[in-house]
mmCIF file with all atom_site columns, C-alpha atoms in Angstrom:
data_model
loop_
_atom_site.group_PDB
_atom_site.id
_atom_site.type_symbol
_atom_site.label_atom_id
_atom_site.label_alt_id
_atom_site.label_comp_id
_atom_site.label_asym_id
_atom_site.label_entity_id
_atom_site.label_seq_id
_atom_site.pdbx_PDB_ins_code
_atom_site.Cartn_x
_atom_site.Cartn_y
_atom_site.Cartn_z
_atom_site.occupancy
_atom_site.B_iso_or_equiv
_atom_site.pdbx_formal_charge
_atom_site.auth_seq_id
_atom_site.auth_comp_id
_atom_site.auth_asym_id
_atom_site.auth_atom_id
_atom_site.pdbx_PDB_model_num
ATOM 1  C CA . MET E 1 1  ? 107.086 88.078  89.947  1.00 0.00 ? 1  MET E CA 1
ATOM 2  C CA . SER E 1 2  ? 105.238 84.961  90.980  1.00 0.00 ? 2  SER E CA 1
ATOM 3  C CA . ASN E 1 3  ? 103.028 84.793  94.050  1.00 0.00 ? 3  ASN E CA 1
ATOM 4  C CA . GLU E 1 4  ? 103.569 81.075  94.587  1.00 0.00 ? 4  GLU E CA 1
ATOM 5  C CA . ASN E 1 5  ? 105.975 81.687  97.492  1.00 0.00 ? 5  ASN E CA 1
ATOM 6  C CA . ALA E 1 6  ? 103.929 84.451  99.107  1.00 0.00 ? 6  ALA E CA 1
ATOM 7  C CA . VAL E 1 7  ? 103.151 84.061  102.790 1.00 0.00 ? 7  VAL E CA 1
ATOM 8  C CA . LYS E 1 8  ? 99.425  83.647  103.253 1.00 0.00 ? 8  LYS E CA 1
ATOM 9  C CA . MET E 1 9  ? 97.665  84.680  106.445 1.00 0.00 ? 9  MET E CA 1
ATOM 10 C CA . THR E 1 10 ? 95.137  82.282  107.968 1.00 0.00 ? 10 THR E CA 1
ATOM 11 C CA . GLN E 1 11 ? 92.399  83.696  110.177 1.00 0.00 ? 11 GLN E CA 1
ATOM 12 C CA . MET E 1 12 ? 92.051  81.977  113.520 1.00 0.00 ? 12 MET E CA 1
ATOM 13 C CA . ASN E 1 13 ? 88.311  81.545  114.036 1.00 0.00 ? 13 ASN E CA 1
ATOM 14 C CA . TYR E 1 14 ? 88.060  80.243  117.573 1.00 0.00 ? 14 TYR E CA 1
ATOM 15 C CA . ALA E 1 15 ? 84.728  79.352  119.108 1.00 0.00 ? 15 ALA E CA 1
ATOM 16 C CA . PRO E 1 16 ? 83.418  82.170  121.355 1.00 0.00 ? 16 PRO E CA 1
ATOM 17 C CA . LYS E 1 17 ? 83.329  79.887  124.415 1.00 0.00 ? 17 LYS E CA 1
ATOM 18 C CA . ARG E 1 18 ? 86.769  78.401  123.853 1.00 0.00 ? 18 ARG E CA 1
ATOM 19 C CA . PRO E 1 19 ? 88.576  78.235  127.218 1.00 0.00 ? 19 PRO E CA 1
ATOM 20 C CA . LYS E 1 20 ? 91.614  80.453  127.609 1.00 0.00 ? 20 LYS E CA 1
ATOM 21 C CA . ALA E 1 21 ? 94.925  78.639  127.898 1.00 0.00 ? 21 ALA E CA 1
ATOM 22 C CA . GLU E 1 22 ? 96.196  78.544  131.462 1.00 0.00 ? 22 GLU E CA 1
ATOM 23 C CA . ASN E 1 23 ? 99.819  78.810  130.355 1.00 0.00 ? 23 ASN E CA 1
ATOM 24 C CA . PRO E 1 24 ? 99.883  80.229  126.809 1.00 0.00 ? 24 PRO E CA 1
ATOM 25 C CA . VAL E 1 25 ? 102.992 80.090  124.652 1.00 0.00 ? 25 VAL E CA 1
ATOM 26 C CA . LYS E 1 26 ? 104.525 83.555  124.295 1.00 0.00 ? 26 LYS E CA 1
ATOM 27 C CA . ILE E 1 27 ? 106.551 84.084  121.132 1.00 0.00 ? 27 ILE E CA 1
ATOM 28 C CA . GLU E 1 28 ? 109.082 86.881  120.704 1.00 0.00 ? 28 GLU E CA 1
ATOM 29 C CA . ASP E 1 29 ? 110.353 87.641  117.213 1.00 0.00 ? 29 ASP E CA 1
ATOM 30 C CA . LEU E 1 30 ? 113.715 89.201  116.345 1.00 0.00 ? 30 LEU E CA 1
ATOM 31 C CA . SER E 1 31 ? 113.503 89.245  112.550 1.00 0.00 ? 31 SER E CA 1
ATOM 32 C CA . LEU E 1 32 ? 112.874 92.995  112.252 1.00 0.00 ? 32 LEU E CA 1
ATOM 33 C CA . ARG E 1 33 ? 116.012 93.638  114.284 1.00 0.00 ? 33 ARG E CA 1
ATOM 34 C CA . ASP E 1 34 ? 118.379 90.875  113.154 1.00 0.00 ? 34 ASP E CA 1
ATOM 35 C CA . GLY E 1 35 ? 117.201 90.760  109.559 1.00 0.00 ? 35 GLY E CA 1
ATOM 36 C CA . HIS E 1 36 ? 117.428 94.509  109.303 1.00 0.00 ? 36 HIS E CA 1
ATOM 37 C CA . GLN E 1 37 ? 120.979 94.534  110.658 1.00 0.00 ? 37 GLN E CA 1
ATOM 38 C CA . SER E 1 38 ? 122.222 91.454  108.810 1.00 0.00 ? 38 SER E CA 1
ATOM 39 C CA . LEU E 1 39 ? 120.590 91.624  105.400 1.00 0.00 ? 39 LEU E CA 1
ATOM 40 C CA . PHE E 1 40 ? 120.274 95.335  104.787 1.00 0.00 ? 40 PHE E CA 1
ATOM 41 C CA . ALA E 1 41 ? 123.194 96.719  106.814 1.00 0.00 ? 41 ALA E CA 1
ATOM 42 C CA . THR E 1 42 ? 120.629 98.761  108.795 1.00 0.00 ? 42 THR E CA 1
ATOM 43 C CA . ARG E 1 43 ? 119.421 100.520 105.642 1.00 0.00 ? 43 ARG E CA 1
ATOM 44 C CA . GLY E 1 44 ? 115.855 99.147  105.658 1.00 0.00 ? 44 GLY E CA 1
ATOM 45 C CA . ARG E 1 45 ? 113.323 101.970 105.517 1.00 0.00 ? 45 ARG E CA 1
ATOM 46 C CA . THR E 1 46 ? 110.492 102.301 108.006 1.00 0.00 ? 46 THR E CA 1
ATOM 47 C CA . GLU E 1 47 ? 107.918 102.329 105.196 1.00 0.00 ? 47 GLU E CA 1
ATOM 48 C CA . ASP E 1 48 ? 109.137 98.889  104.097 1.00 0.00 ? 48 ASP E CA 1
ATOM 49 C CA . MET E 1 49 ? 108.927 97.419  107.602 1.00 0.00 ? 49 MET E CA 1
ATOM 50 C CA . LEU E 1 50 ? 105.502 98.761  108.616 1.00 0.00 ? 50 LEU E CA 1
ATOM 51 C CA . PRO E 1 51 ? 103.430 96.292  106.513 1.00 0.00 ? 51 PRO E CA 1
ATOM 52 C CA . VAL E 1 52 ? 105.419 93.391  107.981 1.00 0.00 ? 52 VAL E CA 1
ATOM 53 C CA . ALA E 1 53 ? 105.010 94.742  111.522 1.00 0.00 ? 53 ALA E CA 1
ATOM 54 C CA . GLU E 1 54 ? 101.245 95.064  110.988 1.00 0.00 ? 54 GLU E CA 1
ATOM 55 C CA . MET E 1 55 ? 100.999 91.423  109.866 1.00 0.00 ? 55 MET E CA 1
ATOM 56 C CA . MET E 1 56 ? 103.097 90.307  112.822 1.00 0.00 ? 56 MET E CA 1
ATOM 57 C CA . ASP E 1 57 ? 100.820 92.247  115.163 1.00 0.00 ? 57 ASP E CA 1
ATOM 58 C CA . GLU E 1 58 ? 97.781  90.548  113.648 1.00 0.00 ? 58 GLU E CA 1
ATOM 59 C CA . VAL E 1 59 ? 99.389  87.148  114.213 1.00 0.00 ? 59 VAL E CA 1
ATOM 60 C CA . GLY E 1 60 ? 99.700  88.016  117.896 1.00 0.00 ? 60 GLY E CA 1
ATOM 61 C CA . PHE E 1 61 ? 103.373 87.888  118.805 1.00 0.00 ? 61 PHE E CA 1
ATOM 62 C CA . TRP E 1 62 ? 103.949 88.502  122.513 1.00 0.00 ? 62 TRP E CA 1
ATOM 63 C CA . ALA E 1 63 ? 106.897 90.770  121.737 1.00 0.00 ? 63 ALA E CA 1
ATOM 64 C CA . MET E 1 64 ? 109.003 91.950  118.825 1.00 0.00 ? 64 MET E CA 1
ATOM 65 C CA . GLU E 1 65 ? 112.539 93.211  119.231 1.00 0.00 ? 65 GLU E CA 1
ATOM 66 C CA . VAL E 1 66 ? 113.106 95.965  116.694 1.00 0.00 ? 66 VAL E CA 1
ATOM 67 C CA . TRP E 1 67 ? 115.809 98.093  118.264 1.00 0.00 ? 67 TRP E CA 1
ATOM 68 C CA . GLY E 1 68 ? 119.457 98.051  117.249 1.00 0.00 ? 68 GLY E CA 1
ATOM 69 C CA . GLY E 1 69 ? 122.417 100.044 118.453 1.00 0.00 ? 69 GLY E CA 1
ATOM 70 C CA . ALA E 1 70 ? 122.647 102.273 115.379 1.00 0.00 ? 70 ALA E CA 1
ATOM 71 C CA . THR E 1 71 ? 118.937 103.003 114.967 1.00 0.00 ? 71 THR E CA 1
ATOM 72 C CA . PHE E 1 72 ? 118.990 106.771 115.406 1.00 0.00 ? 72 PHE E CA 1
ATOM 73 C CA . ASP E 1 73 ? 122.312 107.270 113.649 1.00 0.00 ? 73 ASP E CA 1
ATOM 74 C CA . THR E 1 74 ? 121.243 105.294 110.591 1.00 0.00 ? 74 THR E CA 1
ATOM 75 C CA . MET E 1 75 ? 117.832 106.946 110.332 1.00 0.00 ? 75 MET E CA 1
ATOM 76 C CA . HIS E 1 76 ? 119.391 110.410 110.353 1.00 0.00 ? 76 HIS E CA 1
ATOM 77 C CA . ARG E 1 77 ? 122.661 109.829 108.509 1.00 0.00 ? 77 ARG E CA 1
ATOM 78 C CA . PHE E 1 78 ? 121.681 107.399 105.756 1.00 0.00 ? 78 PHE E CA 1
ATOM 79 C CA . LEU E 1 79 ? 117.889 107.330 105.396 1.00 0.00 ? 79 LEU E CA 1
ATOM 80 C CA . ASN E 1 80 ? 116.949 110.956 106.133 1.00 0.00 ? 80 ASN E CA 1
ATOM 81 C CA . GLU E 1 81 ? 114.129 109.738 108.390 1.00 0.00 ? 81 GLU E CA 1
ATOM 82 C CA . ASP E 1 82 ? 112.926 111.172 111.682 1.00 0.00 ? 82 ASP E CA 1
ATOM 83 C CA . PRO E 1 83 ? 112.954 108.483 114.400 1.00 0.00 ? 83 PRO E CA 1
ATOM 84 C CA . TRP E 1 84 ? 110.293 110.360 116.341 1.00 0.00 ? 84 TRP E CA 1
#
């Protein structure tokens, strides 16, 4: 499998005295919820989503929506995972 389409992280090296934005843009991402429900029929395993969530956290999203209506049911019934 080729790495040519891999997403590459870029470190944001801001100057220490860089002024803080007065009205920063806040980005909320829904891909872990919508992608999980749409592409995998809610069968995506937690272990597969954790590396993505860690990268998203490093990027600095303001919020991530990761909850769907069948979260507990799917984890127990189909994936044999403990949601706690």
